mmCIF file of C-alpha atoms and ligand atoms in Angstrom:
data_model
loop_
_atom_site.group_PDB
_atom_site.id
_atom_site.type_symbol
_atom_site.label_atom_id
_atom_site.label_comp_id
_atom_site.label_asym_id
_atom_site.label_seq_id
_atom_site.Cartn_x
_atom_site.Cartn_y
_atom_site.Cartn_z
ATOM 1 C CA UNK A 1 88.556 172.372 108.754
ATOM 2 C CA UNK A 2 90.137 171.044 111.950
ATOM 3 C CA UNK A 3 92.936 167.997 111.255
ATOM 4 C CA UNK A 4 90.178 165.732 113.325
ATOM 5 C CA UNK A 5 87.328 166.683 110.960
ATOM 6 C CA UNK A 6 89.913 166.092 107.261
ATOM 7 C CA UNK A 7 90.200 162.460 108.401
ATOM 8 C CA UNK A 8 86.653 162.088 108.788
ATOM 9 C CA UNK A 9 85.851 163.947 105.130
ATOM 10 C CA UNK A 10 88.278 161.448 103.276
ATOM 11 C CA UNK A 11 87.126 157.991 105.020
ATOM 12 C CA UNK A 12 83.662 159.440 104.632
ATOM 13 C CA UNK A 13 84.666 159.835 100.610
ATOM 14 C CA UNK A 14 86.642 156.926 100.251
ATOM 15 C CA UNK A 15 83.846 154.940 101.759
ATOM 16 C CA UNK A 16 80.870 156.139 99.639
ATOM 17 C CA UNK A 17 83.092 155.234 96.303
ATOM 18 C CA UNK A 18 83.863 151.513 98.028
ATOM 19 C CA UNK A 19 79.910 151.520 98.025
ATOM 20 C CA UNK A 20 79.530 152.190 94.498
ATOM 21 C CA UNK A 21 78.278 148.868 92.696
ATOM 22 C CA UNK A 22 81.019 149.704 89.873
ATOM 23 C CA UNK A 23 83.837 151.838 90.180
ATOM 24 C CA UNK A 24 84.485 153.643 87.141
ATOM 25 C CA UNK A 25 86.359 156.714 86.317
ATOM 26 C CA UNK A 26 83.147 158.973 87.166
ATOM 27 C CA UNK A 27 82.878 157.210 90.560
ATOM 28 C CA UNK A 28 86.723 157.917 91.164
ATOM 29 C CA UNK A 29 86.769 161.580 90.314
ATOM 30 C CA UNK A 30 84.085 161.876 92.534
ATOM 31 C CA UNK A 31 85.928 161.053 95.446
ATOM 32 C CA UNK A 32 89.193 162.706 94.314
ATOM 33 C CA UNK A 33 87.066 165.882 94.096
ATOM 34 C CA UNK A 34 85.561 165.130 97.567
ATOM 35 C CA UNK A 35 88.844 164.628 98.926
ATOM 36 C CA UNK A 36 90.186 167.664 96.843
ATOM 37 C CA UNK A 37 87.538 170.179 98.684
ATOM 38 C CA UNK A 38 89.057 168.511 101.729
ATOM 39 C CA UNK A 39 92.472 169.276 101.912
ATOM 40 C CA UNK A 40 91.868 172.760 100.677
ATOM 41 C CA UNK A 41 89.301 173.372 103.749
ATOM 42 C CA UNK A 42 92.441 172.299 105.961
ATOM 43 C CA UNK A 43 93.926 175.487 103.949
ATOM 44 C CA UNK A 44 96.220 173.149 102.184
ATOM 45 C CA UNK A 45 98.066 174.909 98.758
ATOM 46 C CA UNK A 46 95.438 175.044 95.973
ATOM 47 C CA UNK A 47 98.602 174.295 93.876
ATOM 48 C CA UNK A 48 99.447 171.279 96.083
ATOM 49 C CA UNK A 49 96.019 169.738 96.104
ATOM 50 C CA UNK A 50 96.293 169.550 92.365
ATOM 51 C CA UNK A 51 99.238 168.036 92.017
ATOM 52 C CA UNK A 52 98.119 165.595 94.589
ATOM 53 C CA UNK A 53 95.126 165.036 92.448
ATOM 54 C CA UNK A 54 96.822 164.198 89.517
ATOM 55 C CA UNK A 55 99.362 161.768 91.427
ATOM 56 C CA UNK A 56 96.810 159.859 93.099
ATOM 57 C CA UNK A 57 94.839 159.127 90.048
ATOM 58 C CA UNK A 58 98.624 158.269 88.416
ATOM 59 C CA UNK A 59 99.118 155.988 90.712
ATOM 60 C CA UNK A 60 95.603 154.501 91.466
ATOM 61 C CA UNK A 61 94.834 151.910 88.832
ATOM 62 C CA UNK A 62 91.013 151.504 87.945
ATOM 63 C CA UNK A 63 91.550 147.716 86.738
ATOM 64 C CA UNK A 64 92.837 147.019 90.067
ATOM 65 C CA UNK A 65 89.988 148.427 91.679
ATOM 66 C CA UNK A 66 87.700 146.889 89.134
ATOM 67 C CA UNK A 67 89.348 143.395 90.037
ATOM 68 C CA UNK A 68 88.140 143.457 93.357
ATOM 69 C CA UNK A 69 91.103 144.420 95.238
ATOM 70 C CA UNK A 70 90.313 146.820 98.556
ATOM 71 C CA UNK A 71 89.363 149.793 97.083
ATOM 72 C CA UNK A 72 89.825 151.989 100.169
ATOM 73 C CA UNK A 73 93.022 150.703 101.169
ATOM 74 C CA UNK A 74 94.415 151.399 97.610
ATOM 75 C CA UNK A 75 93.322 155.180 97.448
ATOM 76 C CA UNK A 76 93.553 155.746 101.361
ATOM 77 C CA UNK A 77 97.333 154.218 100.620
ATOM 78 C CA UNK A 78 97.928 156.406 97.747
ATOM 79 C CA UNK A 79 96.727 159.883 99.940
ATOM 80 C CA UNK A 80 98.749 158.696 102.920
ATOM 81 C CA UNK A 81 102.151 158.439 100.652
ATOM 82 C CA UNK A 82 101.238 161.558 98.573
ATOM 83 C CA UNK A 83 100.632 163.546 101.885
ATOM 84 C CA UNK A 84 103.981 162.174 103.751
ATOM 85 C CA UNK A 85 105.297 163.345 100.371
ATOM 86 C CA UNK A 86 104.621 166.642 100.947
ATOM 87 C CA UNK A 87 105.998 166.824 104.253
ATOM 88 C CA UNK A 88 108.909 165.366 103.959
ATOM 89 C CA UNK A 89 111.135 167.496 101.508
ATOM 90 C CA UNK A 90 113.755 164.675 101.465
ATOM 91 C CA UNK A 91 117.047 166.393 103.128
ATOM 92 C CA UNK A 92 116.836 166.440 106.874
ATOM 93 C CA UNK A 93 117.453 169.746 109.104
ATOM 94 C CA UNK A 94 120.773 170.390 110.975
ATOM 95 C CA UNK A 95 120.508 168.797 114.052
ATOM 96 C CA UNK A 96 122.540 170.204 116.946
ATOM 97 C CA UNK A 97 124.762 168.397 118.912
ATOM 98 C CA UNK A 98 124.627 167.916 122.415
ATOM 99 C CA UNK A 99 127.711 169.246 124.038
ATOM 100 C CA UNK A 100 128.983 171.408 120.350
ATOM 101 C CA UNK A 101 128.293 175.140 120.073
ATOM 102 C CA UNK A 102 125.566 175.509 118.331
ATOM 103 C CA UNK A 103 123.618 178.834 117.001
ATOM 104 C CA UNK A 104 120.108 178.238 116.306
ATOM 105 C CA UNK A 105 117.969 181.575 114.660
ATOM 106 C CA UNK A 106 114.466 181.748 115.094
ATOM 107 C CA UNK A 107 112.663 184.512 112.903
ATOM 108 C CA UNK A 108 108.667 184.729 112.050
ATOM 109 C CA UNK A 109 105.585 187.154 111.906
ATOM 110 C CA UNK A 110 104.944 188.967 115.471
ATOM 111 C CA UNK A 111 102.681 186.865 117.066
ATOM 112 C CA UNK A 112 103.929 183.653 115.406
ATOM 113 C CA UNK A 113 104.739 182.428 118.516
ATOM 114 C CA UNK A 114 108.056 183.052 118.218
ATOM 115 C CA UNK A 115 109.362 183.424 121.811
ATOM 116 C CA UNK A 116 107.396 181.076 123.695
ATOM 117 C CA UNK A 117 108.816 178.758 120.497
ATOM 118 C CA UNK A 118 112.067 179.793 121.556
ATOM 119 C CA UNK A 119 111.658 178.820 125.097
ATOM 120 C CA UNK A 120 110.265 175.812 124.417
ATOM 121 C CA UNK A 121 112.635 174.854 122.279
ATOM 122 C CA UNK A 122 115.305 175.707 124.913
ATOM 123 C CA UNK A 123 113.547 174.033 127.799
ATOM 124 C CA UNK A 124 113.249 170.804 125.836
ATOM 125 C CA UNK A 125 116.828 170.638 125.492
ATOM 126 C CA UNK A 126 117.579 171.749 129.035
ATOM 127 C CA UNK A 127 115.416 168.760 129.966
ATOM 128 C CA UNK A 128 117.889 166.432 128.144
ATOM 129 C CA UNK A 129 120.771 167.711 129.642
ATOM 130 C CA UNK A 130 121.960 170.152 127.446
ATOM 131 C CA UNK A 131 123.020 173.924 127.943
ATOM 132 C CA UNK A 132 121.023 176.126 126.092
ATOM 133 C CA UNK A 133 120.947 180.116 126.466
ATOM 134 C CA UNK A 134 118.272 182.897 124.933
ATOM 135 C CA UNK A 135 119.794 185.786 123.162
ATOM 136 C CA UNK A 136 116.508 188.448 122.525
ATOM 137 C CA UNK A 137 117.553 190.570 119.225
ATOM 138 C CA UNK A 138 114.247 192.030 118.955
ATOM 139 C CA UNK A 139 114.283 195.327 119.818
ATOM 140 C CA UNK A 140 111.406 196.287 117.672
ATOM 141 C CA UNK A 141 108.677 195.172 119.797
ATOM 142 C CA UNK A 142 108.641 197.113 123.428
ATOM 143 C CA UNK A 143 108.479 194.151 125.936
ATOM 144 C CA UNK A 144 109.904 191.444 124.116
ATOM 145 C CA UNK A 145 112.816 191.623 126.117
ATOM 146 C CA UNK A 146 111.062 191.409 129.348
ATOM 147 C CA UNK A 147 109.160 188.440 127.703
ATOM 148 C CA UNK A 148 111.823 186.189 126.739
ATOM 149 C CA UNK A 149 113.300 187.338 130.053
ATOM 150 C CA UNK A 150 110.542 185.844 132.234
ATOM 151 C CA UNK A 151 109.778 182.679 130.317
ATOM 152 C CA UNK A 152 113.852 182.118 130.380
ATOM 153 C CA UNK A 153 113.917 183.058 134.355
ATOM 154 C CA UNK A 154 110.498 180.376 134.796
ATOM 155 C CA UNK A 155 113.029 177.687 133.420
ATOM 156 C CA UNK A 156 116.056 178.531 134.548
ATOM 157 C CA UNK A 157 117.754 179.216 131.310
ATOM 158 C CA UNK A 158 120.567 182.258 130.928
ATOM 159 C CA UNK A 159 119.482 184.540 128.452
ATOM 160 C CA UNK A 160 120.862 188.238 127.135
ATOM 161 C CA UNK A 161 119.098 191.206 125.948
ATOM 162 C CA UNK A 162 119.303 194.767 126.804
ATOM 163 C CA UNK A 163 116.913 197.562 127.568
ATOM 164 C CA UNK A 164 119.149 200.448 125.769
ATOM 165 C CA UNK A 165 120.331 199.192 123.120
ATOM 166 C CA UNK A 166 118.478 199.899 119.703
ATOM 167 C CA UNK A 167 120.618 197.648 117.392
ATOM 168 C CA UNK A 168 119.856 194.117 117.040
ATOM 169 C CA UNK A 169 122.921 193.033 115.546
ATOM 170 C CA UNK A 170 125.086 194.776 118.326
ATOM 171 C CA UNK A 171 122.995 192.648 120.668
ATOM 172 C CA UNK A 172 122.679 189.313 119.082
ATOM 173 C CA UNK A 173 126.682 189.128 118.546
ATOM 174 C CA UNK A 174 127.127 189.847 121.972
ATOM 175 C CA UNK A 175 125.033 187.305 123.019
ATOM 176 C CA UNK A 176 126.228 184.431 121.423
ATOM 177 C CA UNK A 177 129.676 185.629 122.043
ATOM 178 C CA UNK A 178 129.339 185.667 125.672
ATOM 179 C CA UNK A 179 127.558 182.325 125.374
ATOM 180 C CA UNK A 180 129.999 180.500 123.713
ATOM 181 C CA UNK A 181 132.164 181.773 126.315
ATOM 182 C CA UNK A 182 130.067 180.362 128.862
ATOM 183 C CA UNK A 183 130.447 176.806 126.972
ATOM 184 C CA UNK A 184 126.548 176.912 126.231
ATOM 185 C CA UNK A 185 126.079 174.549 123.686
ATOM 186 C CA UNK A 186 122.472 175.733 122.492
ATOM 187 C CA UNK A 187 122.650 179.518 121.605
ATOM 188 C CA UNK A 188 119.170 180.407 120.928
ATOM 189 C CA UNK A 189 118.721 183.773 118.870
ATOM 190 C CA UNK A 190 115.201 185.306 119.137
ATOM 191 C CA UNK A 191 114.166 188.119 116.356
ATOM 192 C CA UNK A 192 112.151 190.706 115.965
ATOM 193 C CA UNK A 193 108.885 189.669 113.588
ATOM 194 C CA UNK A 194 106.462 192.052 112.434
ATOM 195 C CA UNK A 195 103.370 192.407 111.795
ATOM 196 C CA UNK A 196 103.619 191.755 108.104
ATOM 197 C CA UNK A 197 105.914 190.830 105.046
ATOM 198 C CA UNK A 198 108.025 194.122 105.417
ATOM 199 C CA UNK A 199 111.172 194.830 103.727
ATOM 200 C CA UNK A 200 112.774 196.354 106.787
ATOM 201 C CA UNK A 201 111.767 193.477 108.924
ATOM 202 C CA UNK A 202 113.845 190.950 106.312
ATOM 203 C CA UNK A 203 116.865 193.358 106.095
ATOM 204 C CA UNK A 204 117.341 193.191 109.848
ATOM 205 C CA UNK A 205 117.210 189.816 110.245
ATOM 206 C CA UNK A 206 119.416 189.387 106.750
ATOM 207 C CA UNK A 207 122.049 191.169 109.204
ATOM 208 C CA UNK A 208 121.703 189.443 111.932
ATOM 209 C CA UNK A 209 122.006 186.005 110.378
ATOM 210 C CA UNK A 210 124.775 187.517 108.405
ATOM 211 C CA UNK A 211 126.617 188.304 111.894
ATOM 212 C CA UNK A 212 125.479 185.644 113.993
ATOM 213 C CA UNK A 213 126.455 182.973 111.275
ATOM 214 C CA UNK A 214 123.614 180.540 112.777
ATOM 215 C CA UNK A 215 123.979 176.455 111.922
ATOM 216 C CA UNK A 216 120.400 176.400 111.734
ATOM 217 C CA UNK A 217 117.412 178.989 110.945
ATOM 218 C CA UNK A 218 114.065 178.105 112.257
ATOM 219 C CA UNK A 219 110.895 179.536 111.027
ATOM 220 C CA UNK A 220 108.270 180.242 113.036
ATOM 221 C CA UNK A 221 104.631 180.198 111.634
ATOM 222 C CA UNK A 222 101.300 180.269 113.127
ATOM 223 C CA UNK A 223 99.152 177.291 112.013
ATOM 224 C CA UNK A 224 95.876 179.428 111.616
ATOM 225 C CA UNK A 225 96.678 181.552 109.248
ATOM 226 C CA UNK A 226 95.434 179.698 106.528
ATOM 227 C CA UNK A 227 95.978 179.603 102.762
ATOM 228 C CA UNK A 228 98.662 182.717 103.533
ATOM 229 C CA UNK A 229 101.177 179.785 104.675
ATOM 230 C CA UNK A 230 102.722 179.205 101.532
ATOM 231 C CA UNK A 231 103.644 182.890 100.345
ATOM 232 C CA UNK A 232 104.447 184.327 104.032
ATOM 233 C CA UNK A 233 107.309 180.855 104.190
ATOM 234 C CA UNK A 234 108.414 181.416 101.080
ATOM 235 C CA UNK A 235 108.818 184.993 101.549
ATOM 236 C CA UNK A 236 111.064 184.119 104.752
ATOM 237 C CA UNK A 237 112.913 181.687 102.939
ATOM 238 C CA UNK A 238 113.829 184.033 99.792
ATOM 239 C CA UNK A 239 115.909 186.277 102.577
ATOM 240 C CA UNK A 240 117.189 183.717 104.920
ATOM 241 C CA UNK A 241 118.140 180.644 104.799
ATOM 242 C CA UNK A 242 115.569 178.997 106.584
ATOM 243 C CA UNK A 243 116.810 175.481 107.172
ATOM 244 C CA UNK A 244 113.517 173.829 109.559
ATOM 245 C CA UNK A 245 109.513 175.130 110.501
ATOM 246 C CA UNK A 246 108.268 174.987 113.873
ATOM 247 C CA UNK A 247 104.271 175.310 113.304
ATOM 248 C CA UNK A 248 102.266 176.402 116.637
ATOM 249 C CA UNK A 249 99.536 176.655 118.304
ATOM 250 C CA UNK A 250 98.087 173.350 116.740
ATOM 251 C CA UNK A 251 95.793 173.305 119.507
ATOM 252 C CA UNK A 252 92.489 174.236 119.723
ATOM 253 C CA UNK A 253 91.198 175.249 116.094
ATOM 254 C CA UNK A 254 94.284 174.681 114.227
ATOM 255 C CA UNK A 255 94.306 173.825 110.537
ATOM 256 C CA UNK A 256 96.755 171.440 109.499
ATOM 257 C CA UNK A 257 97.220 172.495 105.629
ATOM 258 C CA UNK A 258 99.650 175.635 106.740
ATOM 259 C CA UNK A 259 101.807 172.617 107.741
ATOM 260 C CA UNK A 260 102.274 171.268 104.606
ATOM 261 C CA UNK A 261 102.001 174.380 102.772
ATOM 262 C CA UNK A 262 105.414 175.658 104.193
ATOM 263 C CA UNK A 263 107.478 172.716 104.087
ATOM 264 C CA UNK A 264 106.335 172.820 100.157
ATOM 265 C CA UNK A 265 107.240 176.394 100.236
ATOM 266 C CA UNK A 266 110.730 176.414 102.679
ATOM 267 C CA UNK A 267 111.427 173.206 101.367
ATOM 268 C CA UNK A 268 112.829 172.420 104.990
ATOM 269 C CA UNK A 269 110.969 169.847 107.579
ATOM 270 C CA UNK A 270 108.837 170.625 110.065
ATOM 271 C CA UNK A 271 110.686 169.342 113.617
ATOM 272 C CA UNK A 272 108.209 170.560 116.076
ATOM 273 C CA UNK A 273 105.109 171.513 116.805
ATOM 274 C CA UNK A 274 103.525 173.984 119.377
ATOM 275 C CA UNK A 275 100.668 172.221 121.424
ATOM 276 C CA UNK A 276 99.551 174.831 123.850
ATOM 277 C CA UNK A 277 100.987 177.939 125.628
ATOM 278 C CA UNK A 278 102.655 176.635 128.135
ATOM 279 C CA UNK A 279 106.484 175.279 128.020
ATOM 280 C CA UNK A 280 106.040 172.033 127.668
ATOM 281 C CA UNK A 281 103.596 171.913 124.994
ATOM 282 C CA UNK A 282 105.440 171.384 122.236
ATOM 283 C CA UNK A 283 106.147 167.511 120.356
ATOM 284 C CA UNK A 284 108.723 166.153 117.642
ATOM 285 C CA UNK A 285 107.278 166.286 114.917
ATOM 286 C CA UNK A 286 107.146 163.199 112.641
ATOM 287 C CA UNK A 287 105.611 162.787 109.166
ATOM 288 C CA UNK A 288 103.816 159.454 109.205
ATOM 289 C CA UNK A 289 102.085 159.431 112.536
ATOM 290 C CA UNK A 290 100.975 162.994 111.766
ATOM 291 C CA UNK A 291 99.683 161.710 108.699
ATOM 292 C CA UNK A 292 97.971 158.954 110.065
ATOM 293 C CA UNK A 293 96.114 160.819 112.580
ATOM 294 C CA UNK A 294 95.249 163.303 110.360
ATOM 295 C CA UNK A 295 93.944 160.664 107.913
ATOM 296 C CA UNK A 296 92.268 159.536 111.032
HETATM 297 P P1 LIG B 301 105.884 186.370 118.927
HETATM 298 O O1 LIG B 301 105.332 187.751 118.741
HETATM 299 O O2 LIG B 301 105.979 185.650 117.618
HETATM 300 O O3 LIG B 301 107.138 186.301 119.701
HETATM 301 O O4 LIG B 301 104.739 185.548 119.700
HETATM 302 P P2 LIG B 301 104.618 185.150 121.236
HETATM 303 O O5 LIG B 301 105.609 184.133 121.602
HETATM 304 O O6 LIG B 301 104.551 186.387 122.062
HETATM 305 O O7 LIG B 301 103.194 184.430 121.198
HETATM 306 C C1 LIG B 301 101.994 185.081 120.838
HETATM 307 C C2 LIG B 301 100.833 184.429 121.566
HETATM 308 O O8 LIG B 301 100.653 183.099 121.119
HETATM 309 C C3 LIG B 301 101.060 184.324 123.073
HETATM 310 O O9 LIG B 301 99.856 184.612 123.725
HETATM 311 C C4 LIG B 301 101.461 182.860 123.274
HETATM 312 O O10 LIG B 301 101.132 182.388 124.561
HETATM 313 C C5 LIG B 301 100.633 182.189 122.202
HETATM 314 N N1 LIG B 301 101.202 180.890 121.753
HETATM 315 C C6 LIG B 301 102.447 180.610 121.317
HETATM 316 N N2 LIG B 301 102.554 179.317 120.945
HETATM 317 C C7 LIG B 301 101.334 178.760 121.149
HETATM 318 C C8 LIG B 301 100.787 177.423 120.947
HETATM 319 O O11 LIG B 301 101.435 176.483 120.486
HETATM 320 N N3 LIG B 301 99.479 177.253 121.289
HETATM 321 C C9 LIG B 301 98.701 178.278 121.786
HETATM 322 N N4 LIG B 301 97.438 178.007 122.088
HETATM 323 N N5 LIG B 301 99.181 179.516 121.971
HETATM 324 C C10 LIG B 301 100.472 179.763 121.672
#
């Protein structure tokens, strides 16, 4: 279920128990179920829509409903703050400072979105007047380097990879080396993803955080893959210490549940979001106006 569509399904729900000539604990479950089948078509965390669940009937109190008091704004208020809940796992990211070396380490499943991410993420701060460079560690993947090295080239942004070398530690050192040389204060470290959970995959980048010593990890996930979102973040988290999510490709069919799903799993914020393919597709990302539109 599209984000557009879960808004729809839970006014829709809410509305049909406001109908109801008496709203008793049958008429409430009702819509908490309706609501509950939902959030888990949005490919929100079985475990997380239970939990939900149980909150929101916690918190909503049947006398007050029963006393005439607006039913809909009650529950719709009670999903709205159990929802922002979710998403916001209460300690901010690391923020880099404008002007301060900073090493930011992006890691995710090939075909994540990880490098365009990158890029974007770059370019947005290149906008604001910062100076941020794009090391490409991935030497797994044949092309990546020639990837990150024409999206970096489009906007204007020094990057470092090579075509011989096989070891993406050797090249990730010496590209944030050189670039805190060059008094780039943005050193963006792109690695190689896989296709799946492999051990290999979380070894390498183990290393290369281990060498690279990044203030901030970023990971990468692809909002349509569904109710995998939870496991796949947590498995990134258990090897690195992923500190903030960047979910893409929220265009088009995208789910929102994955969303929520790895924040719960990562227990780190999501700060972006990827809108599109192109560079400047890609928002902030903030919790309540997200909700709200999502809650429609
Ligand atoms: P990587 O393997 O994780 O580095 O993934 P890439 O950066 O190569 O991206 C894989 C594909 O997803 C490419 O075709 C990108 O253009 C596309 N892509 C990345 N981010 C987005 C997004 O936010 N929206 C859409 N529609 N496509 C995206």
């Amino acid at each position: 279920m599209v984000l557009a569509q879960l808004g729809g399904s839970i006014s829709r729900a809410i509305q049909q128990m406001s109908n109801a000539t008496i709203i008793d604990e049958k008429v409430l479950n009702e819509c908490l179920n309706e609501i509950t089948r939902a959030l888990l078509q949005s490919d929100i965390q079985f475990k997380l829509v239970r939990d939900m669940q149980t909150n929101i009937k916690k918190i909503v109190n049947l006398e007050d409903l029963a006393a005439g008091h607006n039913k809909r704004k009650i529950i719709q208020q009670a999903i709205f703050n159990e929802l922002c809940k979710i998403l916001d796992p209460g300690k901010p990211a690391f923020t880099p400072k404008k002007g301060k070396t900073s090493v930011v380490m992006f890691v995710g499943l090939q075909g994540s979105g990880k490098t365009t991410t990158c890029t974007k993420y770059a370019y947005y701060h290149q906008k604001k007047g910062w100076k941020p460079a794009l090391v490409c560690a991935d030497t797994f993947r044949a092309g990546a380097f020639d990837q990150l090295k024409q999206n970096a080239t489009k906007a204007k942004i020094p990057f470092y990879g090579s075509y011989m070398e096989s070891d993406p530690v050797k090249i990730a050192v010496e590209g944030v080396e050189r670039f805190k040389k060059e008094n780039c204060d943005l050193i963006i470290v792109d690695t190689s993803g896989r296709h799946k959970q492999e051990a290999a995959l979380f070894e390498e980048m183990r290393q290369v955080s281990e060498a690279t010593k990044p203030d901030l990890v970023i990971f990468v996930m692809d909002s349509s893959i569904g109710q995998a979102a939870f496991d796949q973040a947590q498995a990134f988290k258990q090897s690195v210490a992923v500190g903030a999510v960047i979910v893409t490709k929220m265009d088009g069919h995208a789910k929102g549940g994955g969303a929520l799903s790895a924040v719960a799993a990562t227990k780190s914020p999501v700060i972006f979001i990827g809108t599109g393919e192109h560079m400047d597709e890609f928002e902030v990302f903030d919790v309540k106006p997200f909700v709200s539109r999502l809650l429609g």
